[in-house]
XYZ file of C-alpha atoms in Angstrom:
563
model
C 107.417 64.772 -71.493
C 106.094 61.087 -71.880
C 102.367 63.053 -71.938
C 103.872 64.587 -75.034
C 105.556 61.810 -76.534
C 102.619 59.048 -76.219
C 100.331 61.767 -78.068
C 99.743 59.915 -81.223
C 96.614 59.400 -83.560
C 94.655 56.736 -82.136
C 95.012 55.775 -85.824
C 98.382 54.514 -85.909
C 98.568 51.057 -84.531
C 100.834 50.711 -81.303
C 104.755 49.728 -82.153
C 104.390 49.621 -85.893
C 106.484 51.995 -87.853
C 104.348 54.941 -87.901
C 103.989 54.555 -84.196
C 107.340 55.083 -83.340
C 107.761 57.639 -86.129
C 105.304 59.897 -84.785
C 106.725 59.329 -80.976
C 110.355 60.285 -81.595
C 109.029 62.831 -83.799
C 106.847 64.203 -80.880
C 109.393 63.581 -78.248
C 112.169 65.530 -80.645
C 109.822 68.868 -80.824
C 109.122 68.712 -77.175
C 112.747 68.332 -76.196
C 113.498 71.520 -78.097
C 110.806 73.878 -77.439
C 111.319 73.376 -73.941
C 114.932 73.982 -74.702
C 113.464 77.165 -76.423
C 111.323 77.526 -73.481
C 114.537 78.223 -71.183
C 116.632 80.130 -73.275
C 118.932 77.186 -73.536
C 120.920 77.010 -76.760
C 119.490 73.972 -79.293
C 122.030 72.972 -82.040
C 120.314 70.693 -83.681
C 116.711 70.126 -84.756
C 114.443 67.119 -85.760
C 113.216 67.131 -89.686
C 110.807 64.382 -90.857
C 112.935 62.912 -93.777
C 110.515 60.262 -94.563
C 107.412 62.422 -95.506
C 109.834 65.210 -96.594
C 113.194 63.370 -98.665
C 116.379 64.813 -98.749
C 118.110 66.806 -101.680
C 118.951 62.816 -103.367
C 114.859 62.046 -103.370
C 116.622 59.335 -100.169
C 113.864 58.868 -97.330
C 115.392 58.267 -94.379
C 113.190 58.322 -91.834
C 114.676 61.550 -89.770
C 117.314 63.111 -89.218
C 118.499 65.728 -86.801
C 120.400 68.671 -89.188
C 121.945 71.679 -87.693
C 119.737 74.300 -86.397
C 121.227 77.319 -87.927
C 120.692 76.179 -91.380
C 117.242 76.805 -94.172
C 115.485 73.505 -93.791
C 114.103 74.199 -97.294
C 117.023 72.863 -98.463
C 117.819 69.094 -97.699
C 121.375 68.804 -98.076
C 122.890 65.757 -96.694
C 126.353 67.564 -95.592
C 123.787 69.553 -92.880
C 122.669 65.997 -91.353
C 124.539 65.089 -87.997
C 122.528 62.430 -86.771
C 119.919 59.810 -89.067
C 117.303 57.931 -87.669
C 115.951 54.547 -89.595
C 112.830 52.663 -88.170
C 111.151 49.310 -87.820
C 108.998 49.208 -85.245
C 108.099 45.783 -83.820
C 108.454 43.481 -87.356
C 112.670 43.832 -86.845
C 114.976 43.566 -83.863
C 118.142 45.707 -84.186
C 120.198 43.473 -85.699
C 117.698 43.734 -88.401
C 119.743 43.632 -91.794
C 117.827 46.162 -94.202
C 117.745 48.356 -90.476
C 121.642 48.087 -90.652
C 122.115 48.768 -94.353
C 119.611 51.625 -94.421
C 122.102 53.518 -91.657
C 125.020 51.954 -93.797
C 123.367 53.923 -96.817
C 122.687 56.771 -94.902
C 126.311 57.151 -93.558
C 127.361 56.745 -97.288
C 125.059 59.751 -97.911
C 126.236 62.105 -95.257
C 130.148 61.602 -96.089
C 129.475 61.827 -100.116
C 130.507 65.653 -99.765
C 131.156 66.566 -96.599
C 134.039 64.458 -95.348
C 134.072 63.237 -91.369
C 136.044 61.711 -88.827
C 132.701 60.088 -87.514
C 128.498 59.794 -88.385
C 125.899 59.192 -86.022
C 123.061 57.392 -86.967
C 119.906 56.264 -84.730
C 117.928 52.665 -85.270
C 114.456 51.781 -83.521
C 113.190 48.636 -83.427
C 111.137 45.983 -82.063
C 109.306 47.578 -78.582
C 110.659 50.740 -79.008
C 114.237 49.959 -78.931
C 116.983 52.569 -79.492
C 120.384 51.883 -81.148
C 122.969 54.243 -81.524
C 125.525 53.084 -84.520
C 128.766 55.476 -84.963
C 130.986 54.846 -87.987
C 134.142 56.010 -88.055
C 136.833 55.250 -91.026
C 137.857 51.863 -89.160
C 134.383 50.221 -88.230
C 130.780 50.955 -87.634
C 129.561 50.444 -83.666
C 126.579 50.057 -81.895
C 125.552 50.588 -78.394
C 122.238 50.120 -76.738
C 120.780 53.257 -75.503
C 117.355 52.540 -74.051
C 113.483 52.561 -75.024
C 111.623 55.393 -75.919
C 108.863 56.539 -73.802
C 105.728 55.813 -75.457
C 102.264 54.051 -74.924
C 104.060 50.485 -75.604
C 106.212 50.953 -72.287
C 104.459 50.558 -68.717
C 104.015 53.861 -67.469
C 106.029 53.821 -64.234
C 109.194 52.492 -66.504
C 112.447 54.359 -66.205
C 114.045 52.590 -69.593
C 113.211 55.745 -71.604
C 115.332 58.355 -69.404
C 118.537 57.691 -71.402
C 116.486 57.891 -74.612
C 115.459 61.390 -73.422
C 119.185 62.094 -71.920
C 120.796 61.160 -75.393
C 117.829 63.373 -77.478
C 118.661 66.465 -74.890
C 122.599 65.834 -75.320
C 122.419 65.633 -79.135
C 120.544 68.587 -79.033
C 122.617 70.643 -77.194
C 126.167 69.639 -76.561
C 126.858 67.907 -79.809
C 130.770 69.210 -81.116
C 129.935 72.379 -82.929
C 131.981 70.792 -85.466
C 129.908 67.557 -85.575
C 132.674 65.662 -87.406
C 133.489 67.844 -90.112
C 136.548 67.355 -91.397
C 136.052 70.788 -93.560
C 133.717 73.774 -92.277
C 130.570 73.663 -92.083
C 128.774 73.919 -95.394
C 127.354 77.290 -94.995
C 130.170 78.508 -94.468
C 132.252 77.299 -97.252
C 130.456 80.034 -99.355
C 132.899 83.490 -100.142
C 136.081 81.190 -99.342
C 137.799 79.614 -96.701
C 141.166 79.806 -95.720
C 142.380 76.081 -95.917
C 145.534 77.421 -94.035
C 143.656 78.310 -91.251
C 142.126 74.427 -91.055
C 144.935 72.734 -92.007
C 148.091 74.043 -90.067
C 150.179 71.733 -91.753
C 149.902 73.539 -95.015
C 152.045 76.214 -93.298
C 154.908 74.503 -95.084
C 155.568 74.144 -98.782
C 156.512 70.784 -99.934
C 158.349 70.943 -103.287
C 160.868 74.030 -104.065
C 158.618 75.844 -105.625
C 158.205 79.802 -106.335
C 157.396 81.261 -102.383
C 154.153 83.058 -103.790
C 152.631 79.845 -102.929
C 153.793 80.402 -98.930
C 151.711 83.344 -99.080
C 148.950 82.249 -100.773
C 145.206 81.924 -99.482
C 143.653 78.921 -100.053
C 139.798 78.721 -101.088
C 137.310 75.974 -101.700
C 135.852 77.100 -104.953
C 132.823 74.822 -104.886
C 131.028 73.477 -101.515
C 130.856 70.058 -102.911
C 133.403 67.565 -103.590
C 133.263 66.226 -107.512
C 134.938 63.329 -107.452
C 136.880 60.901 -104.752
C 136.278 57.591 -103.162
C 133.279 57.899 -101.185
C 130.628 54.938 -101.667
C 132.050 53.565 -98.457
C 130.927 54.386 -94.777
C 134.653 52.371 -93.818
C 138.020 51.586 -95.593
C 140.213 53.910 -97.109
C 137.904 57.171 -98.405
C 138.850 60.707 -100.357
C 137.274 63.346 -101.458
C 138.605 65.654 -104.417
C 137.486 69.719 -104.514
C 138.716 72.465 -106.615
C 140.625 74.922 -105.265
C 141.484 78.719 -106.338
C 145.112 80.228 -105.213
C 144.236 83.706 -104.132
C 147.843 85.853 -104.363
C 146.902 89.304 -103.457
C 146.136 89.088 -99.609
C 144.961 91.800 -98.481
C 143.695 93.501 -102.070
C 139.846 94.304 -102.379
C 139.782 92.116 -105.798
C 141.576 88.573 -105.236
C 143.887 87.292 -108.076
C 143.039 83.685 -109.089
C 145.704 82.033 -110.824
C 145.287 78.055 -111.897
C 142.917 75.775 -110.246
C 143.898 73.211 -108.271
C 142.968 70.324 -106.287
C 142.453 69.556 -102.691
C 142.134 66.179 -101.868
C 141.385 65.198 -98.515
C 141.364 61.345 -97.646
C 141.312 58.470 -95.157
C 143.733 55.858 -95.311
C 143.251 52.480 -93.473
C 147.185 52.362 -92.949
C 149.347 55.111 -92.717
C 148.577 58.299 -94.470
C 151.933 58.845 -96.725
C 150.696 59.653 -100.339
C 151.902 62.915 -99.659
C 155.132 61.507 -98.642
C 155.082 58.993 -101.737
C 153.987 62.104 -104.595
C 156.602 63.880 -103.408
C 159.255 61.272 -103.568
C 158.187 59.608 -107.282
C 158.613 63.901 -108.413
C 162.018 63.686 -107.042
C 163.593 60.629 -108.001
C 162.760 62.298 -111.757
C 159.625 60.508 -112.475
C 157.596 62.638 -115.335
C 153.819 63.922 -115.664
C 153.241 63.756 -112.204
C 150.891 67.216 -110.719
C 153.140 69.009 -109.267
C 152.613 68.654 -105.302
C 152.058 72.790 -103.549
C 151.329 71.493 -99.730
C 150.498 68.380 -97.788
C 149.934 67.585 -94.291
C 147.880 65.420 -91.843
C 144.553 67.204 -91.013
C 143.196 65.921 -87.795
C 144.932 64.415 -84.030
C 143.170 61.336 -85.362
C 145.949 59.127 -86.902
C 145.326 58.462 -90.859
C 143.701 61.953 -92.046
C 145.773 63.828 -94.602
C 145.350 66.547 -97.074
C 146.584 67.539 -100.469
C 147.370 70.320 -102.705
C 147.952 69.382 -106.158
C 147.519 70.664 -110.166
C 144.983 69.894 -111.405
C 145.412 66.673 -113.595
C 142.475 66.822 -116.000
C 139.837 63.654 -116.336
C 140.472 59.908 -116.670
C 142.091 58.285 -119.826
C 139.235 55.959 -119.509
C 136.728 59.015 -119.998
C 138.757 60.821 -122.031
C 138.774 57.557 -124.907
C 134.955 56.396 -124.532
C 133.622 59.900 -124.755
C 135.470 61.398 -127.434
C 134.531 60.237 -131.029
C 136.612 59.649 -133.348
C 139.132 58.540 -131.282
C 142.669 60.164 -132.240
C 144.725 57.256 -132.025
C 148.383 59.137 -131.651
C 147.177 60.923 -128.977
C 145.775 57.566 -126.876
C 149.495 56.325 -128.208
C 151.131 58.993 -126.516
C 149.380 59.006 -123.280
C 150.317 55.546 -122.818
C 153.918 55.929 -123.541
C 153.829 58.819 -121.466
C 152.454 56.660 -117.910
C 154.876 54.171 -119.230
C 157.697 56.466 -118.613
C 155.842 57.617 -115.169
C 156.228 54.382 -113.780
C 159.851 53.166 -115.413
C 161.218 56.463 -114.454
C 160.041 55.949 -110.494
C 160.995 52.620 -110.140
C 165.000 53.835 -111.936
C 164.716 55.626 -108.798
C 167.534 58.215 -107.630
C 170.630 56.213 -106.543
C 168.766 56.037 -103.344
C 165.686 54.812 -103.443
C 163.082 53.959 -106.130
C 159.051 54.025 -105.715
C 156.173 52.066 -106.997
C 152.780 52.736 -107.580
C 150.618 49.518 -106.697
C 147.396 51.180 -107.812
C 147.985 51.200 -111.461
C 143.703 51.761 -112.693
C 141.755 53.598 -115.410
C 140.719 56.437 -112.715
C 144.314 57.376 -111.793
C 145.996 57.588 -115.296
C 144.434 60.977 -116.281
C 144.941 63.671 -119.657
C 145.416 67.582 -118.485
C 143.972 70.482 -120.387
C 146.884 70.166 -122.681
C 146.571 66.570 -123.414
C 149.805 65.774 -121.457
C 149.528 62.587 -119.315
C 149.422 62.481 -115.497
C 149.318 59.924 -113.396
C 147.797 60.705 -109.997
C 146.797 58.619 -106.394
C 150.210 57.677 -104.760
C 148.603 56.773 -101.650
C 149.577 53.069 -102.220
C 152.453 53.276 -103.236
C 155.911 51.955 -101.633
C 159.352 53.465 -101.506
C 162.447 51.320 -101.603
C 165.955 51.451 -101.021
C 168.190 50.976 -104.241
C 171.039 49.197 -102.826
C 170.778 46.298 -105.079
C 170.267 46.233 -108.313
C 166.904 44.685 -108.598
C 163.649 46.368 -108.273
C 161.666 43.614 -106.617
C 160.482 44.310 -102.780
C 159.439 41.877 -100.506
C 156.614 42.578 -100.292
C 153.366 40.506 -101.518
C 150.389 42.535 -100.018
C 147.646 43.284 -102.143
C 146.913 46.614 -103.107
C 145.540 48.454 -105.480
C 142.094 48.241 -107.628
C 141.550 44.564 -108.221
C 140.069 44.217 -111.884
C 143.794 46.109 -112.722
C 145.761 43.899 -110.525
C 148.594 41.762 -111.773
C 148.182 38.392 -111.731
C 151.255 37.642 -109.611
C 149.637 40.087 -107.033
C 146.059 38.289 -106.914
C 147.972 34.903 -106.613
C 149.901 36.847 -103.575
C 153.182 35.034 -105.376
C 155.866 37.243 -105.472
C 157.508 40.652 -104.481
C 155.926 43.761 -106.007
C 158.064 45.332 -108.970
C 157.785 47.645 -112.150
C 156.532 44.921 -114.111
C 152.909 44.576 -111.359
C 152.709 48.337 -112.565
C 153.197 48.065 -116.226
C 150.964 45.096 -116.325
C 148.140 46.975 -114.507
C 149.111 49.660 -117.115
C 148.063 47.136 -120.054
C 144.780 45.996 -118.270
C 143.781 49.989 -118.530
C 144.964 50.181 -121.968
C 142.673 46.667 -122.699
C 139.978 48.219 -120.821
C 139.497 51.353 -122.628
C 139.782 49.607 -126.001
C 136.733 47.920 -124.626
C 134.716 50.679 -123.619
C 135.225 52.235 -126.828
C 135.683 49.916 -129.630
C 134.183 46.590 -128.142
C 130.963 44.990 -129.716
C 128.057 45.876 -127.777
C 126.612 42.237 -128.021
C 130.059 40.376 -127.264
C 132.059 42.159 -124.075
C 133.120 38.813 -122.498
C 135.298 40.671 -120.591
C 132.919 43.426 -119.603
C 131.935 42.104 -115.939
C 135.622 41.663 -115.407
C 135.783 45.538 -114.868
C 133.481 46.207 -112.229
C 135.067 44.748 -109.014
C 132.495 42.414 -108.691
C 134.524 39.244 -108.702
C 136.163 38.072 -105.617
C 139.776 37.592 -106.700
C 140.027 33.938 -107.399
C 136.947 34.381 -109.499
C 138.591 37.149 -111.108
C 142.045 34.935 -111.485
C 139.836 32.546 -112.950
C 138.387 33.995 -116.129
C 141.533 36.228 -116.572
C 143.506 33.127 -116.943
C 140.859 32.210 -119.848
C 141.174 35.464 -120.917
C 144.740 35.692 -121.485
C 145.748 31.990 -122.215
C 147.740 33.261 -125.491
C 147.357 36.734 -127.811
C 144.477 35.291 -130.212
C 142.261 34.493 -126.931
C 143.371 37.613 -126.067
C 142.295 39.979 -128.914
C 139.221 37.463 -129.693
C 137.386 37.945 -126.446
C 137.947 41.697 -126.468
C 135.421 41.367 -129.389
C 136.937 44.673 -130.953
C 135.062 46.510 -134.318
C 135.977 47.567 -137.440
C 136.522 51.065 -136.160
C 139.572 50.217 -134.083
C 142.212 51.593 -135.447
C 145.393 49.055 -136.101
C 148.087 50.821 -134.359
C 146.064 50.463 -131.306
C 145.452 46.733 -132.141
C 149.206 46.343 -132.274
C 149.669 48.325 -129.197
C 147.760 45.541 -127.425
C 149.292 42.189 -128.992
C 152.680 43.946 -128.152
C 152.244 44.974 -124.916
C 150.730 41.627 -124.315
C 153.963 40.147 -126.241
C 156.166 41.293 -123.943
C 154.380 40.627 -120.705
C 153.397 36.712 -121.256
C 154.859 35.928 -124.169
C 152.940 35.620 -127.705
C 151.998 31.578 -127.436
C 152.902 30.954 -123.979
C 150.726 33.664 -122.577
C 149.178 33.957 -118.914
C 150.489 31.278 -117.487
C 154.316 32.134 -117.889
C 154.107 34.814 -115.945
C 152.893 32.370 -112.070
C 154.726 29.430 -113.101
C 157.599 30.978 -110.335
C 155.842 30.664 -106.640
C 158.503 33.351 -105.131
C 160.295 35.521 -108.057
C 159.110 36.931 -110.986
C 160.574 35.164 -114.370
C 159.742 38.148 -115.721
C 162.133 39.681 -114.191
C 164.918 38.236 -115.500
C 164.694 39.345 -119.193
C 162.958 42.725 -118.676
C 164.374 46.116 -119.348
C 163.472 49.748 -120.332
C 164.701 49.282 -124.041
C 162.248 46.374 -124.261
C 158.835 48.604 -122.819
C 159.833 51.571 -124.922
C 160.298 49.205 -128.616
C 156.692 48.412 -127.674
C 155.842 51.822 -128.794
C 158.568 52.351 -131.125
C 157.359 49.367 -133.266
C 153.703 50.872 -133.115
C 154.594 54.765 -134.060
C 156.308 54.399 -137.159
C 156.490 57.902 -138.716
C 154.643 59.413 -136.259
C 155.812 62.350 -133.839
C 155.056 61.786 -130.435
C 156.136 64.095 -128.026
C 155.925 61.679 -124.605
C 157.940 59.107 -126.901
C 161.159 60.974 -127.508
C 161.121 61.556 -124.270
C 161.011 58.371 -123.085
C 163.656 57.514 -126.031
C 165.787 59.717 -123.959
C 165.708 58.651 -120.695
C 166.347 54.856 -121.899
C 169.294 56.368 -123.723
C 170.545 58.168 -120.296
C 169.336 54.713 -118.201
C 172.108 52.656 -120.826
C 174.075 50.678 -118.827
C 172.130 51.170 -115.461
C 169.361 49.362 -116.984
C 169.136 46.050 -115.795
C 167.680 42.291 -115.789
C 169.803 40.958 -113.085
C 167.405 39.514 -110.180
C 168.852 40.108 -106.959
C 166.079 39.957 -104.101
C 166.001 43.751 -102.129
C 165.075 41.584 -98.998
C 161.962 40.087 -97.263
C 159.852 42.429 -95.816
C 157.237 42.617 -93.748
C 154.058 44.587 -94.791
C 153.535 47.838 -93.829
């Protein structure tokens, strides 16, 4: 097997790149016709990604995909183990070595979500690096050298090179991580039921035609999620058809639906936290079918949910003319979302703590939802105030509160609602914001580290006319939606005072002293005039029923400690 291995061009100079490509190349081939040879089963098989790319025009420089599969097509969800080299110019701790396999573990989760990748590194004499990312950290492990021309004949370092290549060959998982089937297989409909035993029990009250209902993936890939990170907290969004006629030749598709399957660096509750903000009365939230933990390993869950339509923040810079009532209404309509989960029950009351522009979404009917309880917290009501102990940060940063990016007080309604009015400020932006004057444009692309980000929000939102000046709005913006802004802003800082009210208190909010639900809800009712809006009378109504349990009165739940 070295014979076969060291059989490269006389052309290619010993331990550069090329080298070492052609070797494991070589060595890969040889390892599975002789497996070929013997009638021995061979999972996987060795594709030359660098002269051939994959499906994204990427160039890895191999990768081992599953054997079953047409190698025509170079789908990243069929990769199960990529290789990156550098020959002899880079030792493996070689930073563009590392964030190539970074990249390529990116690559392999975008639509097929894992509990682990496996990615290979060679380096300087040969070396061989095995790196295995999992949600919680990336790891490496030194395997060996491969057996080539550069090694001293009689050398035994390349037998566990040739020991791994046989055992990823042939006794990999059949399952290879997949946290979902196997792509191929995806195709006619899968049973999610039958992956995800947890769904076996409904989670809201709802009609029992959805306890007998199959489950399908209606598209192999996933279209939307959190997955430009190999670690950290991940998700992945598909579509879903409801099949309700088990067992008929023609299935009977009724509403499409989302899965969402994620990874959650804590504890995987957003299940637990959906359901909760739905029953405490909170409105315009997709209705929760099934929900359930997906894997032994701790942190996996899965989600069945209505589908909730695109992002407020797409919805507003794509459509043109903007219709202002409707933007109006969508925002009175989260507003009510998040007043009506924090009034809680009697018993508890929840939070959202990830208040952002792709969470706040507009359904087919142009009804509001708000969506992504994963960070939220539930709290005991047995005080009357709605502050927690808790200071963690959370959330999306460029639509974090400024109280939370100081890390200066407990969380409460007002952290949501001013997250709320950084969306609203954002999407006036993106839609009606000079071209030539976004000062605030960088602020929305998580780029800043947080006291960065503190930093020119403070100069930002000093008082309303720095405010509305450096949002460098046009002519087309209509006025309602300019007075949305200076009176949302009004009520969180105060007109003249502005930003720096709200983190003159280093424990308790000030805020939270003079807030209520009648004094949110005027914000719209001052900006709607004559017009009808649908999400505001009903928001009129529940401050109405909330009269005389509404209340300023500041009395600390209790400290906590994080979760």
């Amino acid at each position: 097997m070295r014979d076969e291995a060291t059989r490269v061009s006389s052309s290619v100079a010993l331990g550069n790149e090329p080298y070492y490509q052609r070797a494991i190349g070589v060595l890969s081939e040889t390892i599975q016709r002789e497996l070929q040879s013997r009638e021995a089963p061979c999972r996987l098989r060795w594709h030359d990604s660098h002269n051939s790319p994959m499906d994204n025009t990427r160039k890895p420089d191999g990768v081992f995909m599953e054997n079953s599969h047409d190698f025509t097509n170079r789908d990243w969800r069929r990769v199960v183990v990529a290789v990156e080299i550098k020959g002899n110019r880079a030792s493996a701790k070689d930073a563009v070595l590392r964030g190539q396999i970074l990249q390529d573990f990116i690559d392999m989760a975008m639509d097929q979500p894992r509990l682990f990748a496996i990615g290979l590194g060679i380096s300087r004499d040969g070396d061989v690096t095995v790196y295995i990312a999992t949600g919680d950290g990336i790891y490496a492990g030194y395997v060996g050298r491969l057996p080539c021309e550069s090694n001293p004949a009689n050398s035994t370092d390349g037998h566990d090179v040739v020991r791994l290549l046989i055992a990823i060959a042939t006794k990999m998982d059949c399952n290879y991580g997949y946290v979902v089937p196997q792509p191929n297989k995806l195709n006619g409909g899968v049973d999610l039921r039958k992956l995800v035993p947890a769904f076996g029990r409904t989670v809201n009250a709802l009609s029992a035609e959805y306890d007998n209902a199959h489950i399908y993936i209606e598209d192999m890939r996933a279209f939307s999620g959190r997955r430009n990170y190999a670690i950290g907290t991940q998700s992945w969004l598909f579509y879903v058809q409801l099949d309700y006629r088990s067992g008929e030749k023609q299935p009977y598709y009724k509403n499409r639906h989302i899965l969402k399957i994620h990874w959650h660096e804590v504890d995987a509750r957003e299940g637990e936290v959906h359901k909760q903000a739905i029953e405490v009365g909170a409105p315009y939230i997709p209705p929760l079918l099934l929900a359930g933990n997906i894997s032994s390993v701790q942190n996996w869950e899965a989600l069945l949910m209505g589908d909730a339509g695109t992002s407020i923040r797409d919805h507003i810079i794509w459509n043109d003319p903007l219709q202002a009532k409707l933007v109006l209404d969508m925002f009175v309509g989260y507003s009510h979302t998040l007043l009506a989960a924090n009034a809680g029950d009697g018993q508890c009351f929840v939070l959202h703590r990830d208040v952002s522009a792709a969470n706040l979404l507009v359904d087919d009917s142009h009804q509001p939802q708000v969506i992504d309880w994963g960070c939220g917290l539930i709290s005991p009501t047995n005080q009357s105030d709605r502050q927690t102990g808790i200071k963690a940060i959370v959330g999306t940063a460029p639509y974090m509160s400024c109280r939370v990016l100081n890390k200066k007080c407990k969380r409460s309604v007002i952290d949501d609602l001013e997250s709320l009015f950084l969306v609203f400020s954002h999407c006036l932006c993106k839609h009606y914001g000079h071209p030539d004057k976004k000062w605030t444009s960088y602020m929305w692309h998580g780029v800043l580290g947080f006291s960065d980000l503190l930093e020119k929000r403070e100069q930002w939102l000093k008082d309303v006319d720095s405010y509305m000046t450096k949002m460098c709005l046009d002519d087309e913006c209509p006025q309602q939606l300019r007075d949305l802004a200076t009176n949302m802003f009004g009520v969180l800082f105060g007109k003249r005072v502005g930003y720096a009210s709200a983190i003159a208190d280093s424990e308790s909010d000030p805020r939270c002293s003079t807030f209520t639900n009648k004094l949110w809800a005027n914000v719209f009712q001052n900006v709607a005039e004559d017009l009808v809006l649908p999400c505001l009378e009903r928001l009129e109504q529940f401050v109405k029923a909330q009269h005389g349990k509404d209340t300023a009165v500041e009395v600390l739940v209790g400290e906590w400690d994080d979760e």
